[in-house]
Coordinates of C-alpha atoms in Angstrom, one line a residue:
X1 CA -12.4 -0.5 -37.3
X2 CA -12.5 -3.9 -38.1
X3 CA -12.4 -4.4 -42.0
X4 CA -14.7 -6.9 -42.4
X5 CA -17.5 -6.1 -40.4
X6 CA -16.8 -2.0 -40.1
X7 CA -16.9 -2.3 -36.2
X8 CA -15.2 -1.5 -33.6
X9 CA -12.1 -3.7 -32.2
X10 CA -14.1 -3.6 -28.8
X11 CA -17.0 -2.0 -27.0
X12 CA -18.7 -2.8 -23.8
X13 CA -21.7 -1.5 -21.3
X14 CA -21.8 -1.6 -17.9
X15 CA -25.2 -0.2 -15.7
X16 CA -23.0 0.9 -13.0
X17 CA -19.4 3.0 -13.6
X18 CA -18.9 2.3 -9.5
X19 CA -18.5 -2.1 -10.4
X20 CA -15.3 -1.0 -12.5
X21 CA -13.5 2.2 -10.4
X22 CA -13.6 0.6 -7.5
X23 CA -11.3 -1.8 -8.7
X24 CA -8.8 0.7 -11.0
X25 CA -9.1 2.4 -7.9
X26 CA -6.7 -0.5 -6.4
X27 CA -3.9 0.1 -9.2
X28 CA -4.4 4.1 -9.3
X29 CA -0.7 4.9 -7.7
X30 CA 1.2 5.5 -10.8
X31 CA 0.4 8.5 -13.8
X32 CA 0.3 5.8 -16.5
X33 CA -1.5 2.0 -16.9
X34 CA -1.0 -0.4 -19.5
X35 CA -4.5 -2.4 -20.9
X36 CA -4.9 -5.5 -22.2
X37 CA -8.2 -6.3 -24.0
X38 CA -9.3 -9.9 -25.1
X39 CA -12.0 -12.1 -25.2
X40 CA -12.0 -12.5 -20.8
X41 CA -11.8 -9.2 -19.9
X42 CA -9.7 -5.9 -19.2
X43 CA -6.8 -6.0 -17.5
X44 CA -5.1 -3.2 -16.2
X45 CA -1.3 -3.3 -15.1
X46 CA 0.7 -0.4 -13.2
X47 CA 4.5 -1.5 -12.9
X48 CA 7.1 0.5 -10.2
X49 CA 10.8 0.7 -11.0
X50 CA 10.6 -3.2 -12.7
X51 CA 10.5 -4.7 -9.6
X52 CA 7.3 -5.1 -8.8
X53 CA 3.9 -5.2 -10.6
X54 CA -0.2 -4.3 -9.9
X55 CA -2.9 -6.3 -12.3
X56 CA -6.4 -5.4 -11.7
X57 CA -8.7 -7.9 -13.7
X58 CA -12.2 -6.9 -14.7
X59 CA -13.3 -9.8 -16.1
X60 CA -16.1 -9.5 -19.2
X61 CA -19.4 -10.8 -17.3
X62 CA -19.1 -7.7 -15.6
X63 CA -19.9 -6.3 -17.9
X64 CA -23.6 -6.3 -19.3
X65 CA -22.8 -6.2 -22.8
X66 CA -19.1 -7.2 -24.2
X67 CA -18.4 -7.4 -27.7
X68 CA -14.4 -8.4 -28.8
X69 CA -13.4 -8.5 -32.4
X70 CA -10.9 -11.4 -31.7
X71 CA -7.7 -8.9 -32.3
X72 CA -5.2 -8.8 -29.5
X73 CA -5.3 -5.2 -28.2
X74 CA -2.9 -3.3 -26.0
X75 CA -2.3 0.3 -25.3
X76 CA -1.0 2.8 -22.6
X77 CA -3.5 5.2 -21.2
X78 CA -2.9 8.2 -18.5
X79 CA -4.3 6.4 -15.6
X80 CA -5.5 9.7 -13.5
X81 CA -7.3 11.1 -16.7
X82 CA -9.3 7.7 -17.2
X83 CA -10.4 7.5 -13.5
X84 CA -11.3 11.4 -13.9
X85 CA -13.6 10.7 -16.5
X86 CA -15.3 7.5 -15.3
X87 CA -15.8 9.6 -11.8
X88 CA -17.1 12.8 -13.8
X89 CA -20.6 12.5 -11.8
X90 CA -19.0 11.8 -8.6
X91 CA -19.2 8.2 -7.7
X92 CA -20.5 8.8 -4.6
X93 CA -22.3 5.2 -3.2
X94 CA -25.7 5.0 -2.7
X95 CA -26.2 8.1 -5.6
X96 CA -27.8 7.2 -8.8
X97 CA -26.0 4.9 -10.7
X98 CA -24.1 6.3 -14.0
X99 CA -24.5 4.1 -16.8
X100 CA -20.9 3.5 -19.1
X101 CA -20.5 2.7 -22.5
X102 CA -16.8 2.0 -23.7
X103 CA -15.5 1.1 -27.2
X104 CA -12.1 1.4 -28.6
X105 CA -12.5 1.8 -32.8
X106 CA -8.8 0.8 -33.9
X107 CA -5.4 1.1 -33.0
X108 CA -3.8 4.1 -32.0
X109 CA -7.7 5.6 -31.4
X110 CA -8.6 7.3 -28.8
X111 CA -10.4 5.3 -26.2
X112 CA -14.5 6.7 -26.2
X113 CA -16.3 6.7 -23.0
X114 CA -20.1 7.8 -23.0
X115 CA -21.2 8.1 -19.2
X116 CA -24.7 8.8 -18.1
X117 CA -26.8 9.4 -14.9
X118 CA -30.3 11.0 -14.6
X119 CA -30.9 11.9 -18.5
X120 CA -27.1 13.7 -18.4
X121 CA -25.1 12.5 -21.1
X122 CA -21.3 13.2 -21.2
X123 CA -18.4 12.0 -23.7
X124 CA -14.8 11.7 -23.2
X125 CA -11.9 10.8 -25.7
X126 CA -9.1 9.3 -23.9
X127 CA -5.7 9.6 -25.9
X128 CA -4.2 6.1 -26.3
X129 CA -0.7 5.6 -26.8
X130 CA 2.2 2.6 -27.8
X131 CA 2.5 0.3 -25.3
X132 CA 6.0 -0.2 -23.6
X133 CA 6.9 -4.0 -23.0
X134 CA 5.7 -5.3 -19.8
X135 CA 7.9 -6.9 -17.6
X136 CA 7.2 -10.6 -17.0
X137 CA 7.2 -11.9 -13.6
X138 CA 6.5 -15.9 -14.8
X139 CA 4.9 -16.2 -11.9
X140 CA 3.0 -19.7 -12.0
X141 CA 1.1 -22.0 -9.5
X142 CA 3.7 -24.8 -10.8
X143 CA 6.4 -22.4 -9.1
X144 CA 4.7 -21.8 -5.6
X145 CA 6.0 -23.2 -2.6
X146 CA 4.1 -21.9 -0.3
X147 CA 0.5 -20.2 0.1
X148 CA -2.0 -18.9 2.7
X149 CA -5.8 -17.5 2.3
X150 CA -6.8 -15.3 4.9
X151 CA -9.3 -13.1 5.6
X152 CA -8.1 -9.4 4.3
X153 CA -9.5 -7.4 7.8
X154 CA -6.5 -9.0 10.0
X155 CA -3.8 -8.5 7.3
X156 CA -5.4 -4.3 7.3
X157 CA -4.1 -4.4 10.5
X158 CA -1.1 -5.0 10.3
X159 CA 0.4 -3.3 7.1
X160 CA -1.6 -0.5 9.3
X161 CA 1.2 -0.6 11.8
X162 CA 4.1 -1.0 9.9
X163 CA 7.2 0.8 11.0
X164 CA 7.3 3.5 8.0
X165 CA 11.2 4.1 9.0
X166 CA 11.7 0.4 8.0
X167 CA 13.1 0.1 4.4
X168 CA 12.0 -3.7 4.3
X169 CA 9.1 -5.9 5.0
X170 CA 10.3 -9.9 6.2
X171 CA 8.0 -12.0 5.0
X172 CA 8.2 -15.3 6.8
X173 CA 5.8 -18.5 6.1
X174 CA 7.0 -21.9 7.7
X175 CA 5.0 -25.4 8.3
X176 CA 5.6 -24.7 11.8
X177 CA 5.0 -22.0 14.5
X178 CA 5.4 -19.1 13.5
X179 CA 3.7 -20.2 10.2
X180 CA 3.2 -16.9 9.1
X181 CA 4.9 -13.7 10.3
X182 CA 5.4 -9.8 9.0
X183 CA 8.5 -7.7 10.0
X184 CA 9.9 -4.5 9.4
X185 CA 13.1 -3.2 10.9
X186 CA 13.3 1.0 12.1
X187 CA 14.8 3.0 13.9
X188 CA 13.3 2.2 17.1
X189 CA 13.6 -1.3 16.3
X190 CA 12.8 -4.6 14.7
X191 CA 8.5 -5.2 15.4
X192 CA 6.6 -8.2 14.0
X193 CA 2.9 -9.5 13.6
X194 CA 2.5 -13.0 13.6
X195 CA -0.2 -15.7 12.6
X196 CA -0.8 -19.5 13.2
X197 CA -2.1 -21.6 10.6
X198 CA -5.0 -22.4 12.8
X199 CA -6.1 -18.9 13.3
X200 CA -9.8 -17.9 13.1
X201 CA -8.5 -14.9 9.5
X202 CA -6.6 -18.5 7.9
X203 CA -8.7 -20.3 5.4
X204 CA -6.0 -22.1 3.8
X205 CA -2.3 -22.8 5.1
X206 CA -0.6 -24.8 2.4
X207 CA 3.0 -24.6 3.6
X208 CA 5.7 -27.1 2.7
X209 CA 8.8 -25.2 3.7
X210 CA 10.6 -22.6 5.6
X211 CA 10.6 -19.0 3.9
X212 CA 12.0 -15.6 4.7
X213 CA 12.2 -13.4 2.1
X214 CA 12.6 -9.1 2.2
X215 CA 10.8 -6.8 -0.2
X216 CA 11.6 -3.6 -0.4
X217 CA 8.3 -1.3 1.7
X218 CA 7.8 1.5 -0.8
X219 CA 7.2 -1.3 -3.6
X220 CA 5.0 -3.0 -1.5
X221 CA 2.7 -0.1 0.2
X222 CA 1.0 0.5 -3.2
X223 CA -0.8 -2.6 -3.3
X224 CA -2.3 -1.3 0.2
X225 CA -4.9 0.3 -1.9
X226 CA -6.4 -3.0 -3.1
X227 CA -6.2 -4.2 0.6
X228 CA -8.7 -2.3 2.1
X229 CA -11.0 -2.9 -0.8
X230 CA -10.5 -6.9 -0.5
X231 CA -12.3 -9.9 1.0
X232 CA -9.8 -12.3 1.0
X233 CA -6.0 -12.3 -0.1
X234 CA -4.1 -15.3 -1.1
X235 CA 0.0 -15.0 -0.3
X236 CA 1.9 -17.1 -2.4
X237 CA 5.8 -17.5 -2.8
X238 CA 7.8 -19.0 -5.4
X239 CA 11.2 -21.1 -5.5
X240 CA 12.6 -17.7 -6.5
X241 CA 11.1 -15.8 -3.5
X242 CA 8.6 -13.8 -5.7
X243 CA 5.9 -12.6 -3.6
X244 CA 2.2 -12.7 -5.2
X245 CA -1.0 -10.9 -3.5
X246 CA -3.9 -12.1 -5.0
X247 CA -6.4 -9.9 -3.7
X248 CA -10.5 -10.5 -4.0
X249 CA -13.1 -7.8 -4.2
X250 CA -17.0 -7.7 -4.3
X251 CA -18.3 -5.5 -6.2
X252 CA -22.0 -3.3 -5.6
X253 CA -23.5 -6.0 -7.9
X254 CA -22.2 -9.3 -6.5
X255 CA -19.3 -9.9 -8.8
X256 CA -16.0 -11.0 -8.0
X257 CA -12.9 -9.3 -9.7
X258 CA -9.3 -9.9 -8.8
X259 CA -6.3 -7.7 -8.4
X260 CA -2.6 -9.4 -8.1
X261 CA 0.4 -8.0 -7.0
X262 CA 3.6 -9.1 -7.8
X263 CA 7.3 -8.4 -6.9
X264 CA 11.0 -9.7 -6.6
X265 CA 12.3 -9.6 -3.4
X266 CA 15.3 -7.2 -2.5
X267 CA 18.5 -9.2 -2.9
X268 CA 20.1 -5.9 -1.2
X269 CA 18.8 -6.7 1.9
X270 CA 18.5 -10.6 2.2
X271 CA 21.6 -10.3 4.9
X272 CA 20.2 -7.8 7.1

């Protein structure tokens, strides 16, 4: 508790659970999550092996109360047990909605989560834990050299078909034909999926030089999950060949949160 005002560091309500898990849903492929709280928001990150990086970012208007004591807050919860307890009704679409209210007390408290749909009240004490330092990616809009917005259904497709004996993706994106290409390389072969920059799924092509960069797949697939969730994703690529997904999903209520993806790209396999 705060010591001034006897209050906790942070608590918040949200009307319906469904506006928040379907967004944790996105980062849900690793046991553990790290979460930031401040004045904005929550956000959530999920790192794999140091190499690459998940944030999902719920910012505070979703939220129908917020309240932030102004104290930076960080902690490491157990990912699966969170998303258990927010999904203790069964988060089925189109039920009733279950109601959340979430407050964290002080540090190294458990995280409190009182969930309630049709008169039925449950509580859950989430176990918080230290932190471990989170890799930073400096990944800036000053550093970007080149960036497309496209419409997420086309991109579904193709990460659908990607050749899962292929330890790579290519990730091209050029001024000029092809502007924006995806290729993996199996065992039956090398397949690609390309786009122009005047396709239909592009809203924004903003391209001022050649880049091929390889990512290693199994780093990559995870971020699949906030995909097929997504409206539109923004591909961006630094001077260092850092690739970011910035994916955008509606949620039931109208609101717009944001999930990135981040990683290095595979120095291993530059000279395929």
């Amino acid at each position: 508790m705060s010591a001034d005002t006897n209050q906790p560091l942070f608590q918040a309500k949200l009307d319906n659970v469904r506006c928040m898990t379907s967004v944790l849903k996105s980062v849900s492929f690793k046991d553990f999550a790290t979460i930031f709280i401040s004045v904005n928001g929550l956000k959530v990150t999920v790192e794999e092996s140091k190499c690459a990086q998940i944030n999902a970012f719920l910012q505070a208007s979703l939220f129908q109360t917020y309240k932030f004591s102004g104290e930076a807050i960080v902690f490491c919860i157990n990912l699966n047990v969170l998303m258990e307890c927010l999904n203790i009704f069964g988060g089925t679409p189109g039920s009733t909605y279950t109601s959340l209210h979430m407050r964290y007390d002080d540090h190294d408290k458990p995280l409190s989560l009182v969930l309630e749909e049709g008169g039925i009240v449950t509580e859950c004490q989430i176990k918080t834990m230290e932190a471990s330092e989170i890799l930073d990616f400096n990944f800036t809009s000053l550093g970007v050299e080149n960036k497309i917005i496209m419409r997420s259904e086309c991109l579904r497709d193709a990460f659908t078909d990607l050749d899962e004996s292929s330890h790579i993706i290519e990730i091209l994106m050029s001024p000029h034909n092809p502007c924006f290409r995806l290729s993996t390389f199996g065992q039956a072969g090398s397949t690609a999926t390309e786009y122009p920059k005047d396709s239909d799924f592009v809203e924004v092509f903003e391209c001022s030089k050649l880049q091929c960069n390889r990512y290693r797949l199994t780093l990559v697939k995870p971020s699949i999950k906030a995909l097929l969730q997504s409206n539109k994703v923004s591909i961006r690529m630094d001077k260092r060949g850092f690739l970011s997904l910035q994916y955008m999903i509606k949620t039931e209520d109208g609101n717009t949160c944001f999930v990135e993806f981040l990683c290095a790209p595979d120095e291993d396999y530059q000279e395929y």
